Structure formats: C-alpha cells, structure tokens
Amino acid sequence: YAPPQQQGPGHQPQQHHGAPQQHAAPGGAQFGQAGAPPAAPGNWIAVVAPDREYFMAMMNRSGPEAAGLNLPAYSPEQQLPLNGHQITIGRRRHSTGEAPDIDLGRPPEDPGVSHQHALLVQQPDGIWAVVDQDSTNGTTINGGDEPIQPFVPVPLRDGDRVHVGAWTTITVRRG
C-alpha cells in the first residue's frame, strides 16, 4: 500500500491502444469462472463492498506504511448498474468536486484508491473490461497477487472480482 500521489493540473494519462490481452492466473487458468464463457450482451451491475480477504492479503504484502489501516466496521454494499460505455472508478477531487461514477472517496473512504484509479469499459460484444489508469496501488482481479498492466483492457466475466485500494472489491455481474 502506498498513499495515492496527487497529480498536478493538466496531467493526462497516456492512452495506449491495442488488443485486449488475456491474463492467466498462476497455473495457466484464465481469470473468470472455470469453464464459463464470456457473458452475452445485456444488463450488468457492479457490486461494491469492502472485502476482508482482499484487505488481509493486501496488508500481508504491504510495508509498514499500511500498519495504520483498518477495515471499516460498517460499509453497506452498493449495487450500481453499468450504464453507458465507460464507468470511472476512483475518489472525488475535493478541489474541483469532480467525482467518478464509482466514488470510493465517500465515508468510509478507501485511502488506497487513486482519484482516477480504473475504468470499466464496455466492449463491442457487450462484455466489460477493466483498465487500470496507472494507479498508485494497482488493480488486481479475482484475488491475484500481480496488478494488471496499466492502460490494457482486461475482459471480465460474470462474477469476476476487481480489487482496488486497501479493501474495495467490485464484483461485476449480469443483471
């Protein structure tokens, strides 16, 4: 864990274009439910909640700077429809009031989430992909130890878990 760095005004992340890459889990298994084909187009939702298992794994990987972090005692699960073609994930900028679609800066604020942490992007075939926006602490999928590559779309399947910050897990589901 590292506190997200403030980006100066006018900072624009570089956009890298290319074909989405499949990321394999250790042992060669693909992310997603075993044997489940990608979901067909339709309504999708994001279920946002603190995740104790992810938090404990993150604490075990982190240095002493994470020692003061505690999992929130109470944080209700949020269910958000994935509308449009792009959903932003991050924290509200207090200086401008600019807020992402999934605002993890609301109490209890996840201190490990960058202002522009990640995107959920709808693909032409209707499935969704996650794209890390070169966040300070990275984005992992389905409990993986290694963060995904910044600016590279990673296709998601029904039930995949996107981990950001110190304790937040966003589970994507077909509605």
CSV table of N, CA and C in Angstrom, one decimal:
chain,number,residue,atom,x,y,z
A,1,TYR,N,0.8,-1.2,0.0
A,1,TYR,CA,0.0,0.0,0.0
A,1,TYR,C,0.9,1.2,0.0
A,2,ALA,N,0.5,2.2,-0.8
A,2,ALA,CA,1.2,3.5,-0.8
A,2,ALA,C,0.1,4.5,-1.0
A,3,PRO,N,0.2,5.6,-0.3
A,3,PRO,CA,-0.9,6.7,-0.5
A,3,PRO,C,-0.9,7.1,-1.9
A,4,PRO,N,-2.0,7.3,-2.5
A,4,PRO,CA,-2.0,7.7,-3.9
A,4,PRO,C,-1.4,9.1,-4.0
A,5,GLN,N,-0.6,9.3,-5.1
A,5,GLN,CA,0.0,10.6,-5.3
A,5,GLN,C,-0.9,11.5,-6.0
A,6,GLN,N,-0.8,12.8,-5.6
A,6,GLN,CA,-1.6,13.8,-6.2
A,6,GLN,C,-1.0,14.1,-7.6
A,7,GLN,N,-1.9,14.2,-8.6
A,7,GLN,CA,-1.4,14.6,-9.9
A,7,GLN,C,-1.7,16.0,-10.1
A,8,GLY,N,-0.7,16.7,-10.7
A,8,GLY,CA,-0.8,18.1,-10.9
A,8,GLY,C,-1.8,18.5,-12.0
A,9,PRO,N,-2.3,19.8,-12.0
A,9,PRO,CA,-3.2,20.2,-13.0
A,9,PRO,C,-2.7,19.9,-14.4
A,10,GLY,N,-3.6,19.5,-15.3
A,10,GLY,CA,-3.2,19.3,-16.7
A,10,GLY,C,-2.6,18.0,-16.9
A,11,HIS,N,-2.3,17.2,-15.9
A,11,HIS,CA,-1.8,15.8,-16.1
A,11,HIS,C,-2.8,15.0,-16.8
A,12,GLN,N,-2.4,14.4,-17.9
A,12,GLN,CA,-3.3,13.5,-18.6
A,12,GLN,C,-2.6,12.2,-18.8
A,13,PRO,N,-3.2,11.1,-18.3
A,13,PRO,CA,-2.5,9.8,-18.5
A,13,PRO,C,-2.4,9.5,-20.0
A,14,GLN,N,-1.3,8.8,-20.4
A,14,GLN,CA,-1.2,8.4,-21.8
A,14,GLN,C,-2.2,7.3,-22.0
A,15,GLN,N,-2.7,7.3,-23.2
A,15,GLN,CA,-3.6,6.2,-23.6
A,15,GLN,C,-2.8,5.3,-24.5
A,16,HIS,N,-2.9,4.0,-24.2
A,16,HIS,CA,-2.2,3.0,-25.0
A,16,HIS,C,-3.3,2.2,-25.7
A,17,HIS,N,-3.2,2.1,-27.0
A,17,HIS,CA,-4.2,1.4,-27.7
A,17,HIS,C,-3.6,0.0,-28.2
A,18,GLY,N,-4.5,-0.9,-28.2
A,18,GLY,CA,-4.0,-2.3,-28.7
A,18,GLY,C,-5.1,-3.3,-28.4
A,19,ALA,N,-4.8,-4.5,-28.7
A,19,ALA,CA,-5.8,-5.6,-28.5
A,19,ALA,C,-5.8,-5.9,-27.0
A,20,PRO,N,-7.0,-6.2,-26.5
A,20,PRO,CA,-7.1,-6.6,-25.1
A,20,PRO,C,-6.3,-7.9,-24.9
A,21,GLN,N,-5.6,-8.0,-23.8
A,21,GLN,CA,-4.8,-9.2,-23.5
A,21,GLN,C,-5.6,-10.1,-22.5
A,22,GLN,N,-5.5,-11.4,-22.6
A,22,GLN,CA,-6.0,-12.3,-21.6
A,22,GLN,C,-4.9,-12.4,-20.6
A,23,HIS,N,-5.2,-12.4,-19.3
A,23,HIS,CA,-4.2,-12.5,-18.2
A,23,HIS,C,-4.5,-13.9,-17.6
A,24,ALA,N,-3.5,-14.7,-17.5
A,24,ALA,CA,-3.7,-16.0,-16.9
A,24,ALA,C,-3.3,-16.0,-15.4
A,25,ALA,N,-4.0,-16.7,-14.6
A,25,ALA,CA,-3.7,-16.8,-13.2
A,25,ALA,C,-2.5,-17.8,-13.1
A,26,PRO,N,-1.8,-17.9,-11.9
A,26,PRO,CA,-0.8,-18.9,-11.8
A,26,PRO,C,-1.4,-20.3,-12.1
A,27,GLY,N,-0.6,-21.1,-12.8
A,27,GLY,CA,-1.0,-22.4,-13.2
A,27,GLY,C,-1.7,-22.4,-14.6
A,28,GLY,N,-1.8,-21.2,-15.2
A,28,GLY,CA,-2.4,-21.1,-16.5
A,28,GLY,C,-3.9,-21.0,-16.6
A,29,ALA,N,-4.6,-21.0,-15.5
A,29,ALA,CA,-6.0,-20.8,-15.6
A,29,ALA,C,-6.4,-19.4,-15.9
A,30,GLN,N,-7.4,-19.2,-16.7
A,30,GLN,CA,-7.8,-17.8,-17.1
A,30,GLN,C,-8.7,-17.3,-16.0
A,31,PHE,N,-8.6,-15.9,-15.8
A,31,PHE,CA,-9.5,-15.3,-14.9
A,31,PHE,C,-10.9,-15.5,-15.3
A,32,GLY,N,-11.8,-15.6,-14.3
A,32,GLY,CA,-13.2,-15.8,-14.6
A,32,GLY,C,-13.6,-17.2,-14.0
A,33,GLN,N,-14.9,-17.5,-14.1
A,33,GLN,CA,-15.3,-18.8,-13.5
A,33,GLN,C,-14.8,-19.9,-14.5
A,34,ALA,N,-14.4,-20.9,-13.9
A,34,ALA,CA,-13.8,-22.1,-14.6
A,34,ALA,C,-14.8,-22.6,-15.7
A,35,GLY,N,-14.4,-22.5,-16.9
A,35,GLY,CA,-15.2,-23.1,-18.0
A,35,GLY,C,-16.4,-22.2,-18.4
A,36,ALA,N,-16.6,-21.1,-17.7
A,36,ALA,CA,-17.7,-20.2,-18.1
A,36,ALA,C,-17.4,-19.3,-19.3
A,37,PRO,N,-18.2,-19.4,-20.3
A,37,PRO,CA,-17.9,-18.5,-21.5
A,37,PRO,C,-18.2,-17.0,-21.1
A,38,PRO,N,-17.6,-16.1,-21.8
A,38,PRO,CA,-18.0,-14.7,-21.5
A,38,PRO,C,-19.5,-14.5,-21.6
A,39,ALA,N,-20.0,-13.6,-20.8
A,39,ALA,CA,-21.4,-13.4,-20.8
A,39,ALA,C,-21.8,-12.6,-22.1
A,40,ALA,N,-23.0,-12.9,-22.6
A,40,ALA,CA,-23.5,-12.2,-23.7
A,40,ALA,C,-23.9,-10.8,-23.4
A,41,PRO,N,-24.2,-9.9,-24.4
A,41,PRO,CA,-24.6,-8.6,-24.1
A,41,PRO,C,-25.9,-8.6,-23.2
A,42,GLY,N,-26.0,-7.6,-22.4
A,42,GLY,CA,-27.2,-7.5,-21.5
A,42,GLY,C,-26.9,-6.5,-20.4
A,43,ASN,N,-27.8,-6.5,-19.4
A,43,ASN,CA,-27.6,-5.6,-18.3
A,43,ASN,C,-26.6,-6.1,-17.3
A,44,TRP,N,-25.6,-5.3,-16.9
A,44,TRP,CA,-24.6,-5.7,-16.0
A,44,TRP,C,-24.7,-4.8,-14.8
A,45,ILE,N,-24.3,-5.3,-13.6
A,45,ILE,CA,-24.2,-4.4,-12.4
A,45,ILE,C,-22.9,-4.6,-11.8
A,46,ALA,N,-22.5,-3.6,-11.0
A,46,ALA,CA,-21.3,-3.6,-10.2
A,46,ALA,C,-21.7,-3.7,-8.7
A,47,VAL,N,-21.2,-4.6,-8.0
A,47,VAL,CA,-21.5,-4.7,-6.6
A,47,VAL,C,-20.2,-4.3,-5.9
A,48,VAL,N,-20.3,-3.2,-5.1
A,48,VAL,CA,-19.1,-2.6,-4.5
A,48,VAL,C,-19.2,-2.8,-3.0
A,49,ALA,N,-18.1,-3.4,-2.4
A,49,ALA,CA,-18.2,-3.7,-1.0
A,49,ALA,C,-16.7,-3.8,-0.4
A,50,PRO,N,-16.5,-3.6,0.9
A,50,PRO,CA,-15.3,-3.9,1.5
A,50,PRO,C,-15.1,-5.5,1.5
A,51,ASP,N,-13.8,-5.9,1.4
A,51,ASP,CA,-13.5,-7.3,1.2
A,51,ASP,C,-12.5,-7.7,2.2
A,52,ARG,N,-12.8,-8.4,3.3
A,52,ARG,CA,-11.9,-8.7,4.4
A,52,ARG,C,-10.7,-9.6,3.8
A,53,GLU,N,-11.0,-10.6,3.0
A,53,GLU,CA,-10.0,-11.5,2.5
A,53,GLU,C,-8.9,-10.7,1.7
A,54,TYR,N,-9.4,-9.8,0.8
A,54,TYR,CA,-8.5,-8.9,0.0
A,54,TYR,C,-7.7,-8.0,0.9
A,55,PHE,N,-8.4,-7.4,1.9
A,55,PHE,CA,-7.7,-6.5,2.8
A,55,PHE,C,-6.6,-7.2,3.5
A,56,MET,N,-6.8,-8.4,4.0
A,56,MET,CA,-5.8,-9.1,4.8
A,56,MET,C,-4.6,-9.5,3.9
A,57,ALA,N,-4.9,-9.9,2.6
A,57,ALA,CA,-3.8,-10.2,1.7
A,57,ALA,C,-3.0,-9.0,1.3
A,58,MET,N,-3.7,-7.8,1.2
A,58,MET,CA,-3.0,-6.6,0.9
A,58,MET,C,-2.1,-6.2,2.1
A,59,MET,N,-2.6,-6.3,3.3
A,59,MET,CA,-1.8,-6.0,4.5
A,59,MET,C,-0.6,-6.9,4.6
A,60,ASN,N,-0.7,-8.2,4.2
A,60,ASN,CA,0.4,-9.1,4.3
A,60,ASN,C,1.5,-8.7,3.2
A,61,ARG,N,1.1,-8.1,2.1
A,61,ARG,CA,2.0,-7.7,1.0
A,61,ARG,C,2.6,-6.3,1.3
A,62,SER,N,2.0,-5.5,2.1
A,62,SER,CA,2.4,-4.1,2.3
A,62,SER,C,3.5,-3.9,3.3
A,63,GLY,N,4.1,-2.8,3.2
A,63,GLY,CA,5.1,-2.5,4.2
A,63,GLY,C,4.5,-1.8,5.4
A,64,PRO,N,5.4,-1.2,6.2
A,64,PRO,CA,5.0,-0.5,7.5
A,64,PRO,C,4.0,0.6,7.3
A,65,GLU,N,4.0,1.2,6.1
A,65,GLU,CA,3.1,2.4,5.9
A,65,GLU,C,1.6,2.0,5.9
A,66,ALA,N,1.3,0.7,5.8
A,66,ALA,CA,-0.1,0.2,5.9
A,66,ALA,C,-0.5,-0.1,7.3
A,67,ALA,N,0.4,-0.1,8.3
A,67,ALA,CA,0.1,-0.5,9.6
A,67,ALA,C,-1.1,0.2,10.3
A,68,GLY,N,-1.4,1.4,9.9
A,68,GLY,CA,-2.4,2.2,10.5
A,68,GLY,C,-3.8,2.0,9.8
A,69,LEU,N,-3.9,1.1,8.8
A,69,LEU,CA,-5.1,0.9,8.1
A,69,LEU,C,-6.0,-0.1,8.9
A,70,ASN,N,-7.3,0.1,8.9
A,70,ASN,CA,-8.2,-0.8,9.5
A,70,ASN,C,-9.4,-0.9,8.5
A,71,LEU,N,-9.9,-2.2,8.4
A,71,LEU,CA,-11.1,-2.4,7.6
A,71,LEU,C,-12.3,-1.7,8.2
A,72,PRO,N,-13.1,-1.0,7.5
A,72,PRO,CA,-14.2,-0.3,8.1
A,72,PRO,C,-15.1,-1.3,8.8
A,73,ALA,N,-15.6,-0.9,10.0
A,73,ALA,CA,-16.5,-1.7,10.8
A,73,ALA,C,-17.9,-1.9,10.1
A,74,TYR,N,-18.3,-0.8,9.3
A,74,TYR,CA,-19.6,-0.9,8.6
A,74,TYR,C,-19.5,-0.1,7.3
A,75,SER,N,-19.8,-0.8,6.3
A,75,SER,CA,-19.8,-0.1,5.0
A,75,SER,C,-20.8,-0.9,4.1
A,76,PRO,N,-22.0,-0.3,3.9
A,76,PRO,CA,-23.0,-1.1,3.1
A,76,PRO,C,-22.6,-1.4,1.7
A,77,GLU,N,-23.0,-2.6,1.2
A,77,GLU,CA,-22.7,-3.0,-0.1
A,77,GLU,C,-23.5,-2.0,-1.0
A,78,GLN,N,-22.9,-1.6,-2.1
A,78,GLN,CA,-23.6,-0.8,-3.1
A,78,GLN,C,-23.8,-1.6,-4.4
A,79,GLN,N,-25.0,-1.5,-5.0
A,79,GLN,CA,-25.2,-2.1,-6.4
A,79,GLN,C,-25.4,-1.0,-7.3
A,80,LEU,N,-24.6,-1.0,-8.4
A,80,LEU,CA,-24.7,0.1,-9.4
A,80,LEU,C,-24.9,-0.5,-10.8
A,81,PRO,N,-25.9,0.0,-11.5
A,81,PRO,CA,-26.0,-0.5,-12.9
A,81,PRO,C,-24.8,0.0,-13.8
A,82,LEU,N,-24.3,-0.8,-14.6
A,82,LEU,CA,-23.3,-0.4,-15.6
A,82,LEU,C,-24.0,0.2,-16.8
A,83,ASN,N,-24.2,1.5,-16.8
A,83,ASN,CA,-24.9,2.2,-17.9
A,83,ASN,C,-23.9,2.9,-18.7
A,84,GLY,N,-24.1,3.0,-20.0
A,84,GLY,CA,-23.2,3.7,-20.9
A,84,GLY,C,-22.1,2.8,-21.3
A,85,HIS,N,-21.0,3.4,-21.8
A,85,HIS,CA,-19.9,2.6,-22.3
A,85,HIS,C,-18.7,2.6,-21.5
A,86,GLN,N,-18.7,3.5,-20.5
A,86,GLN,CA,-17.5,3.6,-19.6
A,86,GLN,C,-17.9,4.1,-18.2
A,87,ILE,N,-17.3,3.4,-17.2
A,87,ILE,CA,-17.6,3.7,-15.8
A,87,ILE,C,-16.3,4.1,-15.1
A,88,THR,N,-16.2,5.2,-14.5
A,88,THR,CA,-14.9,5.6,-13.9
A,88,THR,C,-14.9,5.1,-12.4
A,89,ILE,N,-13.8,4.7,-11.9
A,89,ILE,CA,-13.6,4.3,-10.5
A,89,ILE,C,-12.5,5.1,-9.9
A,90,GLY,N,-12.8,5.7,-8.8
A,90,GLY,CA,-11.8,6.5,-8.1
A,90,GLY,C,-12.3,7.2,-6.9
A,91,ARG,N,-11.7,8.3,-6.6
A,91,ARG,CA,-12.1,9.2,-5.4
A,91,ARG,C,-12.4,10.6,-5.9
A,92,ARG,N,-13.4,11.2,-5.3
A,92,ARG,CA,-13.8,12.6,-5.6
A,92,ARG,C,-12.6,13.5,-5.4
A,93,ARG,N,-12.4,14.5,-6.3
A,93,ARG,CA,-11.4,15.5,-6.1
A,93,ARG,C,-12.1,16.7,-5.3
A,94,HIS,N,-11.6,16.9,-4.1
A,94,HIS,CA,-12.2,17.9,-3.2
A,94,HIS,C,-12.0,19.3,-3.8
A,95,SER,N,-10.9,19.5,-4.5
A,95,SER,CA,-10.5,20.8,-5.0
A,95,SER,C,-11.5,21.2,-6.1
A,96,THR,N,-12.0,20.3,-6.9
A,96,THR,CA,-12.8,20.6,-8.1
A,96,THR,C,-14.2,20.1,-7.9
A,97,GLY,N,-14.4,19.1,-7.0
A,97,GLY,CA,-15.7,18.5,-6.8
A,97,GLY,C,-16.0,17.4,-7.9
A,98,GLU,N,-15.0,17.2,-8.8
A,98,GLU,CA,-15.2,16.2,-9.8
A,98,GLU,C,-15.2,14.8,-9.1
A,99,ALA,N,-16.3,14.0,-9.5
A,99,ALA,CA,-16.4,12.7,-8.9
A,99,ALA,C,-16.5,11.6,-9.9
A,100,PRO,N,-15.9,10.5,-9.7
A,100,PRO,CA,-16.0,9.3,-10.6
A,100,PRO,C,-17.4,8.7,-10.5
A,101,ASP,N,-17.8,7.8,-11.4
A,101,ASP,CA,-19.0,7.1,-11.4
A,101,ASP,C,-19.1,6.2,-10.1
A,102,ILE,N,-18.0,5.5,-9.8
A,102,ILE,CA,-17.9,4.7,-8.6
A,102,ILE,C,-17.0,5.5,-7.7
A,103,ASP,N,-17.6,6.2,-6.8
A,103,ASP,CA,-16.8,7.2,-5.9
A,103,ASP,C,-16.4,6.5,-4.6
A,104,LEU,N,-15.2,6.1,-4.5
A,104,LEU,CA,-14.7,5.4,-3.3
A,104,LEU,C,-14.1,6.3,-2.2
A,105,GLY,N,-14.4,7.6,-2.4
A,105,GLY,CA,-14.0,8.7,-1.5
A,105,GLY,C,-15.0,9.0,-0.5
A,106,ARG,N,-16.2,8.4,-0.6
A,106,ARG,CA,-17.3,8.6,0.4
A,106,ARG,C,-17.0,7.8,1.6
A,107,PRO,N,-17.4,8.3,2.8
A,107,PRO,CA,-17.2,7.5,4.0
A,107,PRO,C,-17.8,6.1,3.9
A,108,PRO,N,-17.0,5.1,4.4
A,108,PRO,CA,-15.6,5.2,4.8
A,108,PRO,C,-14.7,5.2,3.6
A,109,GLU,N,-14.0,6.2,3.4
A,109,GLU,CA,-13.1,6.4,2.2
A,109,GLU,C,-12.0,5.4,2.2
A,110,ASP,N,-11.8,4.7,1.1
A,110,ASP,CA,-10.7,3.8,0.9
A,110,ASP,C,-9.5,4.6,0.6
A,111,PRO,N,-8.5,4.7,1.5
A,111,PRO,CA,-7.3,5.5,1.3
A,111,PRO,C,-6.4,5.0,0.2
A,112,GLY,N,-6.5,3.8,-0.2
A,112,GLY,CA,-5.6,3.3,-1.2
A,112,GLY,C,-6.1,3.5,-2.7
A,113,VAL,N,-7.2,4.1,-2.8
A,113,VAL,CA,-7.8,4.4,-4.2
A,113,VAL,C,-7.3,5.7,-4.7
A,114,SER,N,-6.8,5.7,-5.9
A,114,SER,CA,-6.4,7.0,-6.6
A,114,SER,C,-7.6,7.7,-7.1
A,115,HIS,N,-7.4,9.0,-7.4
A,115,HIS,CA,-8.5,9.8,-7.9
A,115,HIS,C,-9.1,9.2,-9.2
A,116,GLN,N,-8.1,8.9,-10.1
A,116,GLN,CA,-8.5,8.2,-11.4
A,116,GLN,C,-7.9,6.8,-11.3
A,117,HIS,N,-8.5,5.9,-10.7
A,117,HIS,CA,-7.9,4.6,-10.4
A,117,HIS,C,-8.1,3.7,-11.6
A,118,ALA,N,-9.3,3.5,-12.0
A,118,ALA,CA,-9.5,2.5,-13.1
A,118,ALA,C,-10.8,2.8,-13.8
A,119,LEU,N,-11.0,2.1,-15.0
A,119,LEU,CA,-12.2,2.3,-15.8
A,119,LEU,C,-12.8,0.9,-16.0
A,120,LEU,N,-14.1,0.8,-16.0
A,120,LEU,CA,-14.8,-0.3,-16.6
A,120,LEU,C,-15.3,0.1,-18.0
A,121,VAL,N,-14.9,-0.6,-19.0
A,121,VAL,CA,-15.2,-0.2,-20.4
A,121,VAL,C,-16.0,-1.3,-21.1
A,122,GLN,N,-17.2,-0.9,-21.6
A,122,GLN,CA,-18.0,-1.9,-22.4
A,122,GLN,C,-17.3,-2.2,-23.7
A,123,GLN,N,-17.2,-3.5,-24.0
A,123,GLN,CA,-16.5,-3.9,-25.3
A,123,GLN,C,-17.6,-4.0,-26.4
A,124,PRO,N,-17.2,-4.0,-27.6
A,124,PRO,CA,-18.2,-4.1,-28.7
A,124,PRO,C,-19.1,-5.3,-28.6
A,125,ASP,N,-18.7,-6.4,-28.0
A,125,ASP,CA,-19.6,-7.6,-27.9
A,125,ASP,C,-20.4,-7.5,-26.7
A,126,GLY,N,-20.4,-6.4,-25.9
A,126,GLY,CA,-21.3,-6.2,-24.8
A,126,GLY,C,-20.7,-6.6,-23.4
A,127,ILE,N,-19.6,-7.3,-23.4
A,127,ILE,CA,-18.9,-7.7,-22.2
A,127,ILE,C,-18.2,-6.5,-21.7
A,128,TRP,N,-17.7,-6.5,-20.4
A,128,TRP,CA,-17.0,-5.4,-19.8
A,128,TRP,C,-15.5,-5.8,-19.6
A,129,ALA,N,-14.7,-4.8,-19.6
A,129,ALA,CA,-13.3,-4.9,-19.3
A,129,ALA,C,-12.9,-3.9,-18.3
A,130,VAL,N,-11.8,-4.2,-17.5
A,130,VAL,CA,-11.3,-3.2,-16.6
A,130,VAL,C,-10.0,-2.7,-17.1
A,131,VAL,N,-9.7,-1.4,-16.9
A,131,VAL,CA,-8.5,-0.8,-17.4
A,131,VAL,C,-7.9,0.0,-16.2
A,132,ASP,N,-6.8,-0.4,-15.7
A,132,ASP,CA,-6.1,0.4,-14.6
A,132,ASP,C,-5.6,1.7,-15.3
A,133,GLN,N,-5.7,2.8,-14.6
A,133,GLN,CA,-5.3,4.1,-15.1
A,133,GLN,C,-4.0,4.5,-14.6
A,134,ASP,N,-3.0,3.6,-14.4
A,134,ASP,CA,-1.7,3.8,-13.9
A,134,ASP,C,-1.8,4.3,-12.4
A,135,SER,N,-2.7,3.6,-11.7
A,135,SER,CA,-3.0,4.0,-10.3
A,135,SER,C,-1.8,3.7,-9.4
A,136,THR,N,-1.7,4.4,-8.3
A,136,THR,CA,-0.6,4.2,-7.4
A,136,THR,C,-0.5,2.8,-6.8
A,137,ASN,N,-1.6,2.2,-6.4
A,137,ASN,CA,-1.6,0.8,-5.8
A,137,ASN,C,-2.0,-0.3,-6.7
A,138,GLY,N,-2.3,0.0,-8.0
A,138,GLY,CA,-2.7,-1.0,-8.9
A,138,GLY,C,-4.1,-1.6,-8.8
A,139,THR,N,-4.4,-2.4,-9.7
A,139,THR,CA,-5.7,-3.1,-9.7
A,139,THR,C,-5.5,-4.6,-9.9
A,140,THR,N,-6.1,-5.4,-9.1
A,140,THR,CA,-6.0,-6.9,-9.3
A,140,THR,C,-7.3,-7.5,-9.6
A,141,ILE,N,-7.3,-8.7,-10.1
A,141,ILE,CA,-8.6,-9.4,-10.4
A,141,ILE,C,-8.6,-10.8,-9.7
A,142,ASN,N,-9.7,-11.1,-9.1
A,142,ASN,CA,-10.0,-12.4,-8.6
A,142,ASN,C,-8.9,-12.9,-7.6
A,143,GLY,N,-8.5,-12.0,-6.7
A,143,GLY,CA,-7.5,-12.3,-5.7
A,143,GLY,C,-6.1,-12.5,-6.2
A,144,GLY,N,-5.8,-12.1,-7.4
A,144,GLY,CA,-4.4,-12.2,-7.9
A,144,GLY,C,-3.5,-11.4,-7.1
A,145,ASP,N,-2.2,-11.8,-7.1
A,145,ASP,CA,-1.2,-11.0,-6.4
A,145,ASP,C,-0.6,-9.9,-7.3
A,146,GLU,N,-0.6,-10.1,-8.6
A,146,GLU,CA,0.1,-9.2,-9.5
A,146,GLU,C,-1.0,-8.2,-10.1
A,147,PRO,N,-0.7,-6.9,-10.0
A,147,PRO,CA,-1.6,-5.9,-10.6
A,147,PRO,C,-1.7,-6.1,-12.1
A,148,ILE,N,-2.8,-5.7,-12.7
A,148,ILE,CA,-2.9,-5.8,-14.2
A,148,ILE,C,-2.1,-4.6,-14.7
A,149,GLN,N,-1.7,-4.7,-16.0
A,149,GLN,CA,-0.9,-3.7,-16.7
A,149,GLN,C,-1.7,-2.5,-16.9
A,150,PRO,N,-1.1,-1.3,-16.6
A,150,PRO,CA,-1.9,0.0,-16.8
A,150,PRO,C,-2.2,0.1,-18.3
A,151,PHE,N,-3.4,0.7,-18.5
A,151,PHE,CA,-3.9,1.1,-19.8
A,151,PHE,C,-4.2,-0.1,-20.8
A,152,VAL,N,-4.2,-1.3,-20.2
A,152,VAL,CA,-4.5,-2.5,-21.1
A,152,VAL,C,-5.9,-3.1,-20.6
A,153,PRO,N,-6.9,-3.1,-21.5
A,153,PRO,CA,-8.2,-3.7,-21.1
A,153,PRO,C,-8.1,-5.1,-20.8
A,154,VAL,N,-8.6,-5.6,-19.7
A,154,VAL,CA,-8.7,-7.0,-19.3
A,154,VAL,C,-10.2,-7.4,-19.3
A,155,PRO,N,-10.6,-8.2,-20.2
A,155,PRO,CA,-12.0,-8.6,-20.2
A,155,PRO,C,-12.4,-9.3,-18.9
A,156,LEU,N,-13.7,-9.0,-18.5
A,156,LEU,CA,-14.3,-9.6,-17.3
A,156,LEU,C,-15.4,-10.5,-17.7
A,157,ARG,N,-15.6,-11.5,-16.8
A,157,ARG,CA,-16.7,-12.4,-16.9
A,157,ARG,C,-17.6,-12.2,-15.8
A,158,ASP,N,-18.8,-12.7,-15.9
A,158,ASP,CA,-19.8,-12.7,-14.9
A,158,ASP,C,-19.3,-13.2,-13.6
A,159,GLY,N,-19.3,-12.4,-12.5
A,159,GLY,CA,-18.8,-12.9,-11.2
A,159,GLY,C,-17.3,-12.5,-10.9
A,160,ASP,N,-16.6,-12.0,-11.9
A,160,ASP,CA,-15.2,-11.6,-11.6
A,160,ASP,C,-15.2,-10.5,-10.6
A,161,ARG,N,-14.1,-10.5,-9.8
A,161,ARG,CA,-13.9,-9.5,-8.7
A,161,ARG,C,-12.7,-8.6,-9.1
A,162,VAL,N,-12.9,-7.3,-9.1
A,162,VAL,CA,-11.9,-6.3,-9.3
A,162,VAL,C,-11.5,-5.7,-8.0
A,163,HIS,N,-10.3,-5.8,-7.6
A,163,HIS,CA,-9.8,-5.3,-6.3
A,163,HIS,C,-9.0,-4.0,-6.5
A,164,VAL,N,-9.4,-2.9,-5.8
A,164,VAL,CA,-8.8,-1.6,-5.8
A,164,VAL,C,-8.6,-1.1,-4.4
A,165,GLY,N,-7.6,-0.3,-4.2
A,165,GLY,CA,-7.4,0.3,-2.9
A,165,GLY,C,-6.9,-0.6,-1.9
A,166,ALA,N,-7.3,-0.3,-0.6
A,166,ALA,CA,-6.9,-1.1,0.5
A,166,ALA,C,-7.9,-2.2,0.8
A,167,TRP,N,-9.2,-2.1,0.5
A,167,TRP,CA,-10.2,-3.1,0.8
A,167,TRP,C,-11.4,-3.2,-0.1
A,168,THR,N,-11.4,-2.5,-1.2
A,168,THR,CA,-12.6,-2.5,-2.0
A,168,THR,C,-12.5,-3.5,-3.1
A,169,THR,N,-13.6,-4.3,-3.2
A,169,THR,CA,-13.8,-5.3,-4.3
A,169,THR,C,-15.1,-4.9,-5.0
A,170,ILE,N,-15.0,-4.8,-6.3
A,170,ILE,CA,-16.1,-4.6,-7.2
A,170,ILE,C,-16.4,-5.9,-8.0
A,171,THR,N,-17.5,-6.5,-7.8
A,171,THR,CA,-17.9,-7.7,-8.4
A,171,THR,C,-18.8,-7.3,-9.6
A,172,VAL,N,-18.5,-7.8,-10.8
A,172,VAL,CA,-19.3,-7.5,-11.9
A,172,VAL,C,-20.2,-8.7,-12.2
A,173,ARG,N,-21.5,-8.4,-12.4
A,173,ARG,CA,-22.5,-9.5,-12.6
A,173,ARG,C,-23.5,-9.1,-13.7
A,174,ARG,N,-23.9,-10.1,-14.4
A,174,ARG,CA,-25.0,-9.8,-15.4
A,174,ARG,C,-26.3,-9.7,-14.5
A,175,GLY,N,-27.0,-8.6,-14.9
A,175,GLY,CA,-28.2,-8.3,-14.1
A,175,GLY,C,-29.4,-9.1,-14.4
